[in-house]
Coordinates of N, CA and C in Angstrom, one line a residue:
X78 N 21.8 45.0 221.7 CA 20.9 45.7 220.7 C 21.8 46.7 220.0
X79 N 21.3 46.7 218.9 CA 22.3 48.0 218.0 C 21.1 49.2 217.5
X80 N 21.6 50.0 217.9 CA 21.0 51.2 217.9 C 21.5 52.1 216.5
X81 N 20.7 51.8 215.8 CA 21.0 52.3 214.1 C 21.0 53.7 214.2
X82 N 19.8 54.6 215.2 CA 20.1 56.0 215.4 C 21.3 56.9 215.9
X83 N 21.5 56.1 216.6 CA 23.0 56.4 217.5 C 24.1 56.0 216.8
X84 N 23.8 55.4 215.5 CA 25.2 55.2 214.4 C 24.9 56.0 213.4
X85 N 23.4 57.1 213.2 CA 23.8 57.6 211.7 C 24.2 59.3 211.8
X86 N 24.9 59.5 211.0 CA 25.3 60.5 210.6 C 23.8 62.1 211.3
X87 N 23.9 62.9 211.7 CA 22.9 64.0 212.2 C 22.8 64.5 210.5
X88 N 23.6 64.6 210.2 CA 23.7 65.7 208.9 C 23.2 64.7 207.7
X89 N 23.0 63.4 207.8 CA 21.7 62.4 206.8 C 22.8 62.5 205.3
X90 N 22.5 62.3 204.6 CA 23.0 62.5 203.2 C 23.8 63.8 202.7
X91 N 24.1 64.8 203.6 CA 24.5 65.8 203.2 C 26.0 65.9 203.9
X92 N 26.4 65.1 204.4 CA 27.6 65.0 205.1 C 29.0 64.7 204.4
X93 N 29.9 65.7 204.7 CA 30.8 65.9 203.5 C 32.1 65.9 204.7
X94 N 33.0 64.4 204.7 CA 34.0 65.0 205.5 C 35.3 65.5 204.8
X95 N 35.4 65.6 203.8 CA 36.3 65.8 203.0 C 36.3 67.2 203.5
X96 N 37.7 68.3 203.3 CA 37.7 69.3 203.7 C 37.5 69.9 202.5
X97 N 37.9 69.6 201.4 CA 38.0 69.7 200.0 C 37.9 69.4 199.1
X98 N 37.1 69.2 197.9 CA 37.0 68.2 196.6 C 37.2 68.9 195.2
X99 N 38.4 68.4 194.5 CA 38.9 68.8 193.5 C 37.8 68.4 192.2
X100 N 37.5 69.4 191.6 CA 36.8 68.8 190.5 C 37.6 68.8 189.4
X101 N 37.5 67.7 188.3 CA 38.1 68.1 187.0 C 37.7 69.0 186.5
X102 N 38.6 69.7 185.5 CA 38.7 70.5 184.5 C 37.2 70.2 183.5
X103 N 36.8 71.6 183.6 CA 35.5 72.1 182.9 C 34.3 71.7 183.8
X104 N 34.6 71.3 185.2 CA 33.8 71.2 186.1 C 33.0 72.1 186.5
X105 N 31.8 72.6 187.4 CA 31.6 73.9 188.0 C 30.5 73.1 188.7
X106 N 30.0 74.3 189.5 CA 29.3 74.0 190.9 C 28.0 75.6 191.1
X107 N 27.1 75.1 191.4 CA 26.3 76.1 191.7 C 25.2 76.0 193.2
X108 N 25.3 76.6 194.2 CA 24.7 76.7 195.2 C 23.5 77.2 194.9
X109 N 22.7 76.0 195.5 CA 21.1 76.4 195.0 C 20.3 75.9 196.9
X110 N 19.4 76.9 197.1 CA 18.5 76.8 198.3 C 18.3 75.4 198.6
X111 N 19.0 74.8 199.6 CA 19.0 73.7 200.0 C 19.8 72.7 199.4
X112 N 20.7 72.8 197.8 CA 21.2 72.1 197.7 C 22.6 72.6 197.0
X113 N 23.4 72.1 196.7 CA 24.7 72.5 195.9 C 24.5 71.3 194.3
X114 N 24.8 72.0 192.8 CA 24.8 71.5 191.9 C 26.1 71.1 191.5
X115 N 26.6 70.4 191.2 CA 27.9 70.0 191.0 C 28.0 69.0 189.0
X116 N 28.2 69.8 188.5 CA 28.8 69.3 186.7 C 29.6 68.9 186.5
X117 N 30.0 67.6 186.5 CA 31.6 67.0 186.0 C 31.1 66.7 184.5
X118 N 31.5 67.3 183.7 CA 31.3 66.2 182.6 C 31.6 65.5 182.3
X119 N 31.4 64.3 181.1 CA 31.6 63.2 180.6 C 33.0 63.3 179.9
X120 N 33.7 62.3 180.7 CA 34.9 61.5 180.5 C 35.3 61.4 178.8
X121 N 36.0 61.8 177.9 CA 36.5 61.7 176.4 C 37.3 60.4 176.8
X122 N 36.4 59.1 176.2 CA 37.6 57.9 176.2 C 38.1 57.6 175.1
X123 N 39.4 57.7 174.7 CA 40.2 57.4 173.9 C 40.1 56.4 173.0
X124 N 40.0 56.0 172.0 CA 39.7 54.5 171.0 C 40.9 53.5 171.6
X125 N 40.1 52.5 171.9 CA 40.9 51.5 172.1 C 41.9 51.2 170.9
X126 N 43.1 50.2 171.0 CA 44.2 50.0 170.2 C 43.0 49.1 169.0
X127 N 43.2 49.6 167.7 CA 42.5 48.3 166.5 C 40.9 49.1 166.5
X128 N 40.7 50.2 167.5 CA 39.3 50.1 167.3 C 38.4 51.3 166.5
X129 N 37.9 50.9 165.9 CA 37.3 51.5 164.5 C 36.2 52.2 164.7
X130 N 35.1 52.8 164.1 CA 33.7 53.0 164.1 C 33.3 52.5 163.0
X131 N 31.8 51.8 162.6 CA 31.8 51.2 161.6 C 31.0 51.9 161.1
X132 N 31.5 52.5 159.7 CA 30.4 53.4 158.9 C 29.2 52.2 158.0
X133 N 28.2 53.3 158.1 CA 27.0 53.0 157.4 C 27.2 51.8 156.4
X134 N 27.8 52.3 155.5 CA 28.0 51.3 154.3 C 28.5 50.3 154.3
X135 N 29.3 49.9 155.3 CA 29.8 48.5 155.9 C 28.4 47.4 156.0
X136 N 27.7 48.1 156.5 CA 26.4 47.0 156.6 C 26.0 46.6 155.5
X137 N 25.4 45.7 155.6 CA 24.4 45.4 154.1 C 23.5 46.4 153.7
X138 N 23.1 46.8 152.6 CA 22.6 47.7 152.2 C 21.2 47.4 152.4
X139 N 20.8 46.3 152.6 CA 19.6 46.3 152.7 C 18.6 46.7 154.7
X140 N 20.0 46.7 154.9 CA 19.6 47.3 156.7 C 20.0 49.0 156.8
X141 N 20.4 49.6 155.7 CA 20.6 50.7 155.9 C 19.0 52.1 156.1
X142 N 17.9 51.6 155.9 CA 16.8 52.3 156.6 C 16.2 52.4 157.6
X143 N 16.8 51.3 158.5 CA 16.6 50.9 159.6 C 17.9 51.9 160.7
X144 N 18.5 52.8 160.2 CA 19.4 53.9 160.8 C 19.5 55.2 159.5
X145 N 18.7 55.3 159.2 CA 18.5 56.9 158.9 C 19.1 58.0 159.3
X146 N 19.8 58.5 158.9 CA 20.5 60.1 159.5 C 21.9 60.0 160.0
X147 N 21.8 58.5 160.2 CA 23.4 58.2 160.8 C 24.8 58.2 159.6
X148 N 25.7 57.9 159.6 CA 26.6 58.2 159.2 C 27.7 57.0 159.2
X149 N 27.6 56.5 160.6 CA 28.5 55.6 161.2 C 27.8 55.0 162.6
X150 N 28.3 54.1 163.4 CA 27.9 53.6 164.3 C 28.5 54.0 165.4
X151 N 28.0 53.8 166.6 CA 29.3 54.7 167.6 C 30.2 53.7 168.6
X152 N 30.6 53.9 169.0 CA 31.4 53.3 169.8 C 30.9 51.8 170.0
X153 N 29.9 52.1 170.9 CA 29.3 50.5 171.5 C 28.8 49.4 170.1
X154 N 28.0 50.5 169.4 CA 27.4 50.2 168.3 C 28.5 49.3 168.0
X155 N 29.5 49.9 167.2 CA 30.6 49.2 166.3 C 31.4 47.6 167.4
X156 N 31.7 47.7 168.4 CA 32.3 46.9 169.1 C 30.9 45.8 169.1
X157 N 29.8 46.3 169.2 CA 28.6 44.8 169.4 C 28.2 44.3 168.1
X158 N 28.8 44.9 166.7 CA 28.2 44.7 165.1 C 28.4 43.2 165.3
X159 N 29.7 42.6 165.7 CA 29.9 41.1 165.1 C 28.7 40.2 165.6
X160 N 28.6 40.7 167.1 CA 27.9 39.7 167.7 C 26.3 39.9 167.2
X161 N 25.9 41.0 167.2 CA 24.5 41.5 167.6 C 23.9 41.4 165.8
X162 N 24.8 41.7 164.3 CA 24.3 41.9 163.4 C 24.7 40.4 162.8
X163 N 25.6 39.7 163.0 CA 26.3 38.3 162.4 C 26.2 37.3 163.2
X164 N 26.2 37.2 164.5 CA 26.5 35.9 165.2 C 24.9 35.5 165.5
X165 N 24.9 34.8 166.6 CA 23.7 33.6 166.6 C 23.6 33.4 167.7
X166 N 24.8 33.9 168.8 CA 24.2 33.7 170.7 C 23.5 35.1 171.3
X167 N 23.4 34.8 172.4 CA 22.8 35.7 173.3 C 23.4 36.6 173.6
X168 N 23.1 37.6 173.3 CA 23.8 39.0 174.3 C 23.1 39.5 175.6
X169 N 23.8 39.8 176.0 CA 23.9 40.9 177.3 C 24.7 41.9 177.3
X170 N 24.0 42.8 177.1 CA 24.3 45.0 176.7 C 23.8 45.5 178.0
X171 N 25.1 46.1 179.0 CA 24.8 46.9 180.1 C 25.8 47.9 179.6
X172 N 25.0 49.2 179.4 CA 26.0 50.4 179.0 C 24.9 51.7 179.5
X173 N 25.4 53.0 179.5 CA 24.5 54.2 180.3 C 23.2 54.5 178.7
X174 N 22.7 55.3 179.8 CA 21.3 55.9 178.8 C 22.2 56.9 177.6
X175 N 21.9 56.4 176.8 CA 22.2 57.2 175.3 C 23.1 56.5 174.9
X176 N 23.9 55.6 175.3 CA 25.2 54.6 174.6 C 24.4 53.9 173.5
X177 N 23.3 53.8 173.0 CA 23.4 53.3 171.7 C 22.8 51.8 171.6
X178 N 22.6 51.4 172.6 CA 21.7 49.9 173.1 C 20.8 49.7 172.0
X179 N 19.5 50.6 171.8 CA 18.6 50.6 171.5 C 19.0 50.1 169.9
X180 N 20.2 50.8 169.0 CA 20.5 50.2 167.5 C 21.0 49.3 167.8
X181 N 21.5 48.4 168.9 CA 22.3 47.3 169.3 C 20.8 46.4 168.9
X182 N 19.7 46.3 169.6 CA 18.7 45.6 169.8 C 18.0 45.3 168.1
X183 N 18.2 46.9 167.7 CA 17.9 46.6 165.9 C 18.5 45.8 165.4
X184 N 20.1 45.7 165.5 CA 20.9 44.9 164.9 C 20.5 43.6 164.8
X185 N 20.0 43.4 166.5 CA 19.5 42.0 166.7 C 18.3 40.9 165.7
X186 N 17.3 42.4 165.8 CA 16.4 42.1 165.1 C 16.6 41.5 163.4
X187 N 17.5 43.0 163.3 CA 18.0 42.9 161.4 C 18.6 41.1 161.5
X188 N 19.4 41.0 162.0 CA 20.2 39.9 162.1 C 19.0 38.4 161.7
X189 N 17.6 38.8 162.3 CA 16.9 37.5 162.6 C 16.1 37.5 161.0
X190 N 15.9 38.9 161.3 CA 15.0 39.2 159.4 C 16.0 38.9 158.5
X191 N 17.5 39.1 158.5 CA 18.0 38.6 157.7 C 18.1 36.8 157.0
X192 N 17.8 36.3 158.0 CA 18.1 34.5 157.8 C 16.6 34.5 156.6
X193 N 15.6 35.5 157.1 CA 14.7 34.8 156.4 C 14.3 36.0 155.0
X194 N 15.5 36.5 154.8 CA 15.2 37.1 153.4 C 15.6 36.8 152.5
X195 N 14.8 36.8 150.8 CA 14.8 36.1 150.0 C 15.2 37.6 148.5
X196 N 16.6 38.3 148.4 CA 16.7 39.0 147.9 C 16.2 38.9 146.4
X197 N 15.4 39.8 145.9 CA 14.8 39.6 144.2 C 13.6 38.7 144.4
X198 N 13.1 38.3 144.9 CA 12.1 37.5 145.5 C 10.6 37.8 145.6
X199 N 10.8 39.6 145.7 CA 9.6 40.1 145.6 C 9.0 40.4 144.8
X200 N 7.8 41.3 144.3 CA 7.8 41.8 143.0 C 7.9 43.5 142.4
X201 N 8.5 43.2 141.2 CA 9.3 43.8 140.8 C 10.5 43.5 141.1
X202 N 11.2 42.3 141.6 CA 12.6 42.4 141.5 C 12.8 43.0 143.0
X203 N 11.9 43.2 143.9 CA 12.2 43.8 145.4 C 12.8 42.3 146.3
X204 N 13.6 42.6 147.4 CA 13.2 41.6 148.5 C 12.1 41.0 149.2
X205 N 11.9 40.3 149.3 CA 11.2 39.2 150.2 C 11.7 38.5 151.5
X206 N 10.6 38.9 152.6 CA 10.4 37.9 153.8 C 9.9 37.5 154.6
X207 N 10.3 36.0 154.6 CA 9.1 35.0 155.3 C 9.1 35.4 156.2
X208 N 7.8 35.9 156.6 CA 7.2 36.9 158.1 C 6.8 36.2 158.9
X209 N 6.2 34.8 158.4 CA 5.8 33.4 159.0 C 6.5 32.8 159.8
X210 N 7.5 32.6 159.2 CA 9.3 31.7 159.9 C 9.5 32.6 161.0
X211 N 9.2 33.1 161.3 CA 10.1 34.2 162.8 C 9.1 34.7 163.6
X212 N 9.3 35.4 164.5 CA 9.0 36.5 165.7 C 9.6 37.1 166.1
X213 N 9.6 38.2 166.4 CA 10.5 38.9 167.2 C 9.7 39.7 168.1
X214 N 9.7 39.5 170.0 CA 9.4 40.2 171.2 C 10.2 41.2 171.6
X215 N 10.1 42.8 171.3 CA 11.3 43.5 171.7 C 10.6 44.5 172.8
X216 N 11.1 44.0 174.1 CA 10.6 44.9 175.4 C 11.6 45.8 175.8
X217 N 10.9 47.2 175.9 CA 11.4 48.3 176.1 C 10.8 49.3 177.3
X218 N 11.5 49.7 178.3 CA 12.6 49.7 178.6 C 12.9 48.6 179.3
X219 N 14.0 48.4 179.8 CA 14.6 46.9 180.7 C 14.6 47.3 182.2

């Protein structure tokens, strides 16, 4: 028989055998009643070799209300443009909360409204699109 009590730790989740733990720089720590708070911040990753951010105006101008206030795209943003705003397979986007997913998924969408827009088409000389030809299911959160 294996006796799971007699193998776990007394001290549960709070068991620190390390004598010591270095934090990085701009790190800090605060002892709170029952618990210790510990702030590493987020990691500055370097731009990869070739890699760009893609400003606003690179897009078609006709998807540029669909990001409002922005400027440029960020990191993830710009690295998923080819696939997510131009290509035609499936993605799969596993990145942390606030990486930028959510304009990834727009892209997707712009991408689909794009095939079926009909530029000058409307009236007055506006765009048009067949709202009929398409669907789009966008479930939020995952």
């Amino acid at each position: 028989n294996l006796d799971l009590a007699d193998l776990s730790f007394g001290e549960g989740a709070h068991l620190m055998s390390n004598r010591t733990c270095e934090l990085p720089a701009q790190s800090w720590r605060a002892q709170k009643k029952g618990y210790e708070e510990v702030h590493v911040p987020a990691v500055k990753h370097a731009p990869g070799k070739d890699e760009r951010l893609v400003a606003l105006e690179e897009l078609p101008e006709w998807t540029h209300s669909a990001f409002k206030g922005m400027a440029r795209l960020n990191r993830i943003q710009s690295k998923m443009k080819p696939a997510a705003l131009e290509g035609e397979g499936n993605i799969l986007l596993c990145a942390p909360t606030g990486a930028g997913k959510t304009n990834c998924a727009m892209m997707t969408m712009l991408n689909v409204i794009g095939r079926y827009r009909r530029p000058g088409a409307g009236p007055e000389g506006a765009d048009a699109y067949d709202l009929d030809a398409f669907k789009i299911v966008y479930v939020a959160p995952m």
